[in-house]
Coordinates of C-alpha atoms and ligand atoms in Angstrom, one line a residue:
M274 CA -15.4 -98.4 -58.1
A275 CA -17.2 -95.4 -56.9
T276 CA -15.0 -92.5 -56.0
E277 CA -15.6 -91.2 -52.5
I278 CA -14.6 -87.6 -51.8
M279 CA -12.6 -87.9 -48.6
A280 CA -12.0 -85.2 -46.1
L281 CA -8.4 -84.6 -45.1
L282 CA -9.2 -84.9 -41.5
E283 CA -12.3 -86.6 -40.0
L284 CA -13.3 -86.7 -36.4
R285 CA -16.1 -89.2 -35.4
G286 CA -17.7 -88.9 -32.0
V287 CA -14.5 -87.7 -30.4
T288 CA -14.8 -87.5 -26.6
K289 CA -12.4 -86.5 -23.8
Q290 CA -13.1 -86.5 -20.1
Y291 CA -11.0 -85.2 -17.2
G292 CA -12.0 -86.7 -13.9
G293 CA -15.7 -87.1 -14.7
E294 CA -15.9 -83.7 -16.5
T295 CA -16.5 -83.9 -20.2
A296 CA -14.2 -81.5 -22.0
V297 CA -15.0 -82.6 -25.5
D298 CA -18.4 -84.3 -26.0
G299 CA -18.8 -86.5 -29.1
I300 CA -17.5 -84.2 -31.8
D301 CA -18.0 -84.9 -35.5
L302 CA -16.0 -82.8 -37.9
N303 CA -14.5 -82.9 -41.4
V304 CA -11.6 -80.6 -42.4
E305 CA -11.1 -80.4 -46.1
A306 CA -7.6 -80.2 -47.8
G307 CA -6.3 -76.7 -47.9
E308 CA -9.1 -75.0 -45.8
I309 CA -8.8 -72.8 -42.8
L310 CA -11.1 -74.0 -40.1
V311 CA -11.4 -71.9 -37.0
L312 CA -12.5 -73.3 -33.7
L313 CA -14.2 -70.4 -31.9
G314 CA -15.6 -70.4 -28.4
P315 CA -15.2 -69.0 -24.9
S316 CA -12.3 -70.1 -22.6
G317 CA -12.8 -73.6 -21.3
C318 CA -15.2 -74.8 -24.0
G319 CA -12.7 -77.6 -25.1
K320 CA -10.9 -76.0 -28.1
S321 CA -7.4 -76.8 -27.0
T322 CA -8.3 -80.3 -25.9
L323 CA -9.7 -81.0 -29.3
L324 CA -6.6 -79.6 -31.0
R325 CA -4.3 -81.6 -28.8
M326 CA -6.1 -84.8 -29.7
I327 CA -5.7 -84.0 -33.4
A328 CA -2.0 -83.4 -32.8
G329 CA -1.7 -86.7 -30.8
L330 CA -0.7 -85.0 -27.6
E331 CA -3.8 -86.3 -25.9
L332 CA -5.7 -89.6 -26.3
P333 CA -9.5 -89.5 -26.8
D334 CA -11.6 -91.5 -24.4
G335 CA -14.0 -92.3 -27.3
G336 CA -14.4 -91.9 -31.0
S337 CA -11.9 -91.9 -33.8
I338 CA -9.6 -89.5 -35.8
L339 CA -8.9 -90.2 -39.4
L340 CA -6.3 -88.5 -41.6
D341 CA -6.6 -89.2 -45.4
G342 CA -9.0 -92.0 -44.4
Q343 CA -6.4 -93.7 -42.1
D344 CA -7.2 -94.1 -38.5
I345 CA -4.6 -92.2 -36.5
T346 CA -6.5 -92.1 -33.2
S347 CA -3.6 -93.7 -31.3
L348 CA -0.7 -92.9 -33.6
P349 CA 2.0 -91.0 -31.6
A350 CA 2.3 -87.3 -32.3
Y351 CA 5.7 -87.5 -34.0
R352 CA 4.4 -89.9 -36.6
R353 CA 1.5 -87.7 -37.6
P354 CA 1.9 -85.4 -40.7
V355 CA 0.6 -82.7 -38.5
N356 CA 2.3 -79.8 -36.8
M357 CA 1.2 -77.7 -33.9
M358 CA 2.0 -74.1 -33.1
F359 CA 1.3 -72.7 -29.7
Q360 CA 0.9 -69.2 -28.3
S361 CA 4.2 -69.7 -26.4
Y362 CA 6.1 -70.8 -29.4
A363 CA 9.5 -70.9 -27.6
L364 CA 12.3 -70.6 -30.1
F365 CA 15.6 -72.1 -29.0
P366 CA 17.5 -69.1 -27.7
H367 CA 21.0 -70.4 -28.4
L368 CA 20.3 -71.2 -32.0
T369 CA 20.2 -68.8 -35.0
V370 CA 17.0 -68.2 -37.0
R371 CA 18.3 -70.6 -39.7
D372 CA 19.1 -73.3 -37.1
N373 CA 15.8 -72.9 -35.4
I374 CA 14.0 -73.5 -38.6
A375 CA 16.2 -76.4 -39.7
F376 CA 16.0 -78.1 -36.3
G377 CA 13.1 -80.4 -37.0
L378 CA 14.4 -81.4 -40.4
R379 CA 17.8 -82.3 -39.0
R380 CA 16.2 -84.4 -36.4
E381 CA 14.3 -86.2 -39.2
G382 CA 17.8 -86.9 -40.8
L383 CA 17.1 -85.2 -44.1
P384 CA 20.1 -84.6 -46.4
A385 CA 21.9 -81.3 -45.7
A386 CA 21.3 -80.0 -49.2
E387 CA 17.5 -80.6 -49.0
I388 CA 17.4 -79.0 -45.5
A389 CA 19.2 -75.9 -46.9
T390 CA 16.8 -75.6 -49.8
R391 CA 13.7 -76.0 -47.7
V392 CA 14.9 -73.6 -45.0
D393 CA 15.7 -70.9 -47.6
E394 CA 12.3 -71.4 -49.1
A395 CA 10.5 -71.0 -45.8
M396 CA 12.6 -68.0 -44.9
A397 CA 11.7 -66.4 -48.3
M398 CA 8.0 -67.2 -47.8
L399 CA 8.0 -65.4 -44.5
E400 CA 10.5 -62.7 -45.6
I401 CA 12.9 -63.4 -42.7
G402 CA 16.0 -64.3 -44.9
G403 CA 17.7 -61.1 -43.7
F404 CA 17.7 -62.3 -40.1
A405 CA 19.0 -65.8 -40.8
A406 CA 22.1 -65.5 -38.6
R407 CA 20.4 -63.7 -35.7
K408 CA 19.4 -65.2 -32.4
P409 CA 15.8 -65.0 -31.2
D410 CA 16.6 -62.3 -28.7
Q411 CA 17.8 -60.0 -31.5
L412 CA 14.3 -60.1 -33.1
S413 CA 11.0 -58.3 -32.4
G414 CA 8.0 -60.2 -31.2
G415 CA 6.5 -60.2 -34.7
Q416 CA 9.7 -61.5 -36.3
Q417 CA 10.0 -64.3 -33.7
Q418 CA 6.4 -65.2 -34.6
R419 CA 7.4 -65.5 -38.3
V420 CA 10.4 -67.7 -37.4
A421 CA 8.0 -69.9 -35.4
L422 CA 5.7 -70.1 -38.4
A423 CA 8.6 -70.9 -40.8
R424 CA 9.7 -73.7 -38.4
A425 CA 6.2 -75.2 -38.5
L426 CA 5.7 -74.9 -42.2
V427 CA 9.2 -76.1 -43.3
K428 CA 8.2 -79.6 -42.3
R429 CA 5.4 -79.4 -44.9
P430 CA 2.7 -80.9 -42.7
R431 CA -0.6 -81.9 -44.2
L432 CA -2.3 -80.0 -41.5
L433 CA -1.1 -77.1 -39.3
L434 CA -2.7 -76.7 -35.9
L435 CA -2.5 -73.3 -34.3
D436 CA -3.5 -72.7 -30.7
E437 CA -4.1 -68.9 -30.2
P438 CA -0.8 -68.2 -31.8
L439 CA -1.4 -64.5 -32.2
G440 CA -2.5 -63.9 -28.6
A441 CA 0.7 -62.2 -27.5
L442 CA 0.8 -59.7 -30.5
D443 CA -0.6 -56.2 -30.5
K444 CA -3.7 -55.5 -32.6
R445 CA -1.9 -54.1 -35.7
L446 CA 0.6 -56.9 -35.8
R447 CA -2.2 -59.4 -35.2
Q448 CA -4.1 -58.2 -38.3
Q449 CA -0.9 -58.3 -40.4
T450 CA -0.2 -61.8 -39.3
Q451 CA -3.8 -62.9 -40.1
A452 CA -3.3 -61.6 -43.7
E453 CA 0.0 -63.4 -43.8
L454 CA -1.6 -66.7 -42.6
R455 CA -4.2 -66.5 -45.3
R456 CA -1.5 -65.9 -47.9
L457 CA 0.6 -68.9 -46.6
N458 CA -2.5 -71.1 -46.6
R459 CA -3.2 -70.3 -50.2
Q460 CA 0.5 -70.6 -51.2
T461 CA 1.2 -73.9 -49.5
G462 CA -2.2 -75.6 -49.7
I463 CA -1.7 -76.8 -46.1
A464 CA -4.9 -77.0 -44.1
F465 CA -5.1 -74.9 -40.9
V466 CA -7.1 -75.6 -37.8
F467 CA -6.9 -72.4 -35.8
V468 CA -8.1 -72.0 -32.2
T469 CA -9.3 -68.6 -31.0
H470 CA -11.8 -67.0 -28.6
D471 CA -11.8 -63.8 -30.6
N472 CA -14.7 -63.6 -33.1
D473 CA -13.1 -60.8 -35.2
E474 CA -10.0 -63.0 -35.7
A475 CA -12.2 -66.0 -36.6
M476 CA -14.1 -63.9 -39.2
A477 CA -10.9 -62.5 -40.6
L478 CA -9.2 -65.9 -41.1
A479 CA -11.7 -68.7 -41.6
D480 CA -13.1 -70.5 -44.6
R481 CA -15.4 -72.1 -42.0
I482 CA -16.0 -71.4 -38.3
A483 CA -16.9 -74.1 -35.8
V484 CA -18.6 -72.4 -32.8
M485 CA -18.0 -74.4 -29.7
Q486 CA -19.7 -74.4 -26.3
H487 CA -19.4 -77.0 -23.5
G488 CA -17.4 -79.4 -25.6
R489 CA -19.9 -79.4 -28.5
F490 CA -20.3 -77.6 -31.8
R491 CA -23.3 -75.2 -32.0
Q492 CA -22.8 -74.3 -35.6
I493 CA -20.2 -75.0 -38.4
D494 CA -20.6 -72.6 -41.3
A495 CA -18.9 -70.0 -43.5
P496 CA -18.2 -66.8 -41.5
R497 CA -20.9 -64.9 -43.5
R498 CA -23.5 -67.4 -42.5
I499 CA -22.4 -67.7 -38.8
Y500 CA -22.7 -63.9 -38.7
G501 CA -25.9 -63.5 -40.8
R502 CA -27.7 -66.7 -40.0
P503 CA -26.8 -67.8 -36.5
V504 CA -28.8 -70.8 -35.4
D505 CA -29.2 -70.0 -31.7
R506 CA -28.9 -67.5 -28.9
F507 CA -25.3 -68.5 -28.1
V508 CA -24.0 -68.1 -31.6
A509 CA -26.0 -64.9 -32.2
S510 CA -24.7 -63.2 -29.1
L511 CA -21.2 -64.4 -29.6
M512 CA -20.9 -63.0 -33.1
C513 CA -22.5 -59.6 -32.8
D514 CA -24.5 -57.1 -30.8
I515 CA -28.1 -58.2 -31.6
N516 CA -31.6 -57.4 -30.5
L517 CA -33.3 -60.5 -29.0
F518 CA -37.0 -60.8 -28.6
D519 CA -38.9 -63.5 -26.7
A520 CA -41.9 -63.4 -29.1
E521 CA -45.2 -65.2 -29.1
V522 CA -46.2 -66.6 -32.5
Q523 CA -49.8 -65.4 -33.4
A524 CA -50.4 -66.8 -36.9
E525 CA -49.0 -67.7 -40.2
S526 CA -50.2 -65.7 -43.2
G527 CA -49.0 -66.7 -46.6
D528 CA -45.3 -67.0 -46.4
L529 CA -44.9 -64.9 -43.3
V530 CA -45.2 -65.7 -39.6
L531 CA -46.7 -63.1 -37.4
A532 CA -45.4 -62.7 -33.8
K533 CA -45.7 -60.3 -30.9
A534 CA -43.1 -59.2 -28.4
G535 CA -44.5 -56.6 -26.0
G536 CA -45.8 -53.7 -28.2
L537 CA -43.8 -54.9 -31.2
D538 CA -45.4 -56.7 -34.2
L539 CA -42.8 -58.8 -35.9
R540 CA -43.0 -60.6 -39.2
F541 CA -40.5 -63.2 -40.4
P542 CA -40.4 -65.6 -43.4
A543 CA -42.3 -68.8 -42.7
D544 CA -39.5 -70.9 -44.3
A545 CA -36.9 -69.6 -41.8
T546 CA -35.4 -72.2 -39.4
P547 CA -34.9 -73.2 -36.6
R548 CA -38.5 -72.8 -35.5
A549 CA -39.5 -73.4 -31.9
A550 CA -42.3 -75.8 -31.1
G551 CA -45.4 -74.1 -29.5
G552 CA -46.1 -70.5 -29.4
R553 CA -42.9 -69.0 -28.0
Q554 CA -40.1 -68.1 -30.4
L555 CA -36.8 -66.4 -29.8
L556 CA -36.1 -63.9 -32.6
G557 CA -32.9 -61.9 -33.4
L558 CA -32.6 -58.6 -35.3
R559 CA -29.1 -57.3 -36.1
L560 CA -28.5 -53.6 -35.5
E561 CA -27.4 -52.7 -39.0
Q562 CA -30.5 -54.3 -40.5
I563 CA -32.7 -51.6 -39.0
E564 CA -33.3 -48.4 -40.9
I565 CA -33.4 -45.3 -38.8
S566 CA -35.7 -42.5 -39.9
R567 CA -36.2 -39.0 -38.4
E568 CA -39.5 -38.7 -40.4
P569 CA -42.6 -40.4 -39.0
L570 CA -43.4 -43.8 -40.5
P571 CA -46.9 -45.4 -40.4
A572 CA -47.2 -47.8 -37.5
G573 CA -47.4 -51.5 -38.5
P574 CA -45.4 -54.7 -38.4
N575 CA -41.6 -54.5 -38.4
T576 CA -41.7 -50.9 -37.4
A577 CA -41.3 -49.1 -34.1
S578 CA -40.8 -45.6 -32.8
G579 CA -38.7 -44.6 -29.8
V580 CA -36.7 -41.9 -28.1
I581 CA -32.9 -42.0 -28.4
T582 CA -31.4 -42.7 -24.9
D583 CA -27.8 -43.4 -26.0
I584 CA -25.6 -42.7 -28.9
E585 CA -22.3 -44.5 -29.6
Y586 CA -20.1 -43.1 -32.3
I587 CA -17.5 -45.7 -33.5
G588 CA -15.7 -44.2 -36.5
D589 CA -17.5 -45.6 -39.4
M590 CA -20.8 -46.5 -37.6
T591 CA -23.2 -44.8 -35.2
T592 CA -25.2 -47.0 -32.8
I593 CA -28.2 -45.8 -31.0
A594 CA -30.4 -47.2 -28.2
A595 CA -34.0 -46.2 -28.6
K596 CA -36.6 -46.6 -25.9
L597 CA -40.0 -47.7 -27.2
A598 CA -43.4 -46.9 -25.8
D599 CA -43.5 -50.3 -23.9
G600 CA -40.2 -49.5 -22.2
R601 CA -38.2 -51.9 -24.4
I602 CA -34.8 -50.8 -25.7
L603 CA -34.1 -51.4 -29.4
K604 CA -30.5 -50.9 -30.7
A605 CA -29.8 -49.8 -34.2
S606 CA -26.8 -48.7 -36.2
Q607 CA -26.1 -46.9 -39.4
L608 CA -23.0 -46.2 -41.5
N609 CA -21.7 -42.6 -41.1
A610 CA -20.5 -42.4 -44.7
I611 CA -24.0 -42.8 -46.0
H612 CA -26.1 -41.0 -43.3
E613 CA -25.2 -37.7 -41.9
P614 CA -24.7 -38.0 -38.2
L615 CA -27.9 -36.0 -37.4
L616 CA -29.0 -38.2 -34.5
E617 CA -29.3 -36.7 -31.1
L618 CA -30.2 -37.8 -27.6
D619 CA -33.9 -37.4 -26.7
Q620 CA -34.8 -37.3 -30.4
T621 CA -37.8 -39.4 -31.5
V622 CA -36.9 -41.8 -34.3
W623 CA -38.8 -44.3 -36.4
L624 CA -37.3 -47.7 -37.1
Q625 CA -38.2 -50.3 -39.7
W626 CA -36.7 -53.5 -41.0
E627 CA -37.4 -56.2 -43.5
A628 CA -39.0 -59.5 -42.6
A629 CA -35.9 -61.4 -43.8
A630 CA -33.9 -59.5 -41.1
V631 CA -35.8 -61.2 -38.3
I632 CA -34.0 -64.4 -37.5
P633 CA -35.6 -67.2 -35.6
L634 CA -33.2 -68.7 -33.1
A635 CA -33.1 -71.8 -31.0
D636 CA -32.9 -70.8 -27.3
Ligands
ADP769 P1 -10.3 -74.0 -24.2 O1 -9.1 -74.3 -25.1 O2 -11.6 -73.9 -25.0 O3 -10.1 -72.8 -23.3 P2 -9.7 -76.5 -22.9 O4 -9.7 -77.5 -23.9 O5 -8.4 -76.0 -22.4 O6 -10.6 -75.3 -23.3 O7 -10.4 -77.0 -21.6 C1 -11.7 -77.7 -21.6 C2 -12.1 -78.1 -20.2 O8 -11.2 -79.2 -19.9 C3 -11.9 -77.1 -19.2 O9 -12.9 -77.3 -18.2 C4 -10.6 -77.4 -18.6 O10 -10.5 -77.0 -17.2 C5 -10.5 -78.9 -18.7 N1 -9.1 -79.4 -18.9 C6 -8.3 -79.2 -19.9 N2 -7.1 -79.8 -19.8 C7 -7.2 -80.5 -18.6 C8 -6.3 -81.3 -17.9 N3 -5.1 -81.6 -18.4 N4 -6.7 -81.8 -16.7 C9 -7.9 -81.6 -16.2 N5 -8.8 -80.8 -16.9 C10 -8.5 -80.2 -18.0

């Protein structure tokens, strides 16, 4: 018998409508065992609806959901080996930390000795053993968050669903908790599907990011590729500050495509995708891919010169806006540790970049 490599979770054509409005539009998705998959997209794009259908809190109008190859589309939530953690994770205020964590296991009727072992293990993993006898109101926000995580993990689900669980934390605590989540994921082997609208959070956490818009996925890829090789305008603009050009393709020469955008001559690799049909092509160029020179460079393709109209200094990076001869603004950035901050307003600079930095995008 041929062995088939099976995804932990498989969504096939999953659709959900609310009163004629399509919230989730025929989604296909595989989640592998042990991976962290982040659903990223603006508010209202359907992330939570998708998560609630995986949890069994909402029924799809179409499509199917499989876990370990078994169809669970209409299995009730409590019978799924899946746990969900919300932003408002509401601990029981009258129960101690230990009892909060043990609650779900007691309800399942596990033997007391096993409950005690598993609760101890979860508290050790989240380093909250010292607060076992406290009530939630005697804990900081970050500590409550860890109790909620312990409560979700102690049930040893196959899959943990997290709906913006770090939304209420301040930036530092958020970053700490992100590192903690990565550690817990590696330690337990439990797969995470994590919802956020924050691209930094997605980059920090994900093995793969699924970028969502209007109930559909635009791109599913490793963070490095989502950032470096976005497929369209939406993904490119969501992930980073990027220069966009509505270019006109002129010709192909060897392995390069020659295109023009105003006074700019752009070259990009002929094998780069996605390519638009016809002469128009949207192109992206990330700020840090542009080399900024104070010495004149010969005019030619993938070079420009302009006058600095704005400088933004952000700790490790300096970003400039340069006005080109045709009035177009090109933004570029450089690392302050490598380049001295010798850039000034009204200075003329020369900019250049590699053909591989010019990314064709679907519009
Ligand atoms: P996100 O999590 O990405 O912010 P949601 O999944 O919450 O998006 O919502 C997707 C769309 O579905 C939105 O237009 C929202 O208004 C709508 N929606 C979500 N839940 C309901 C509901 N229970 N009843 C009606 N419309 C809903």
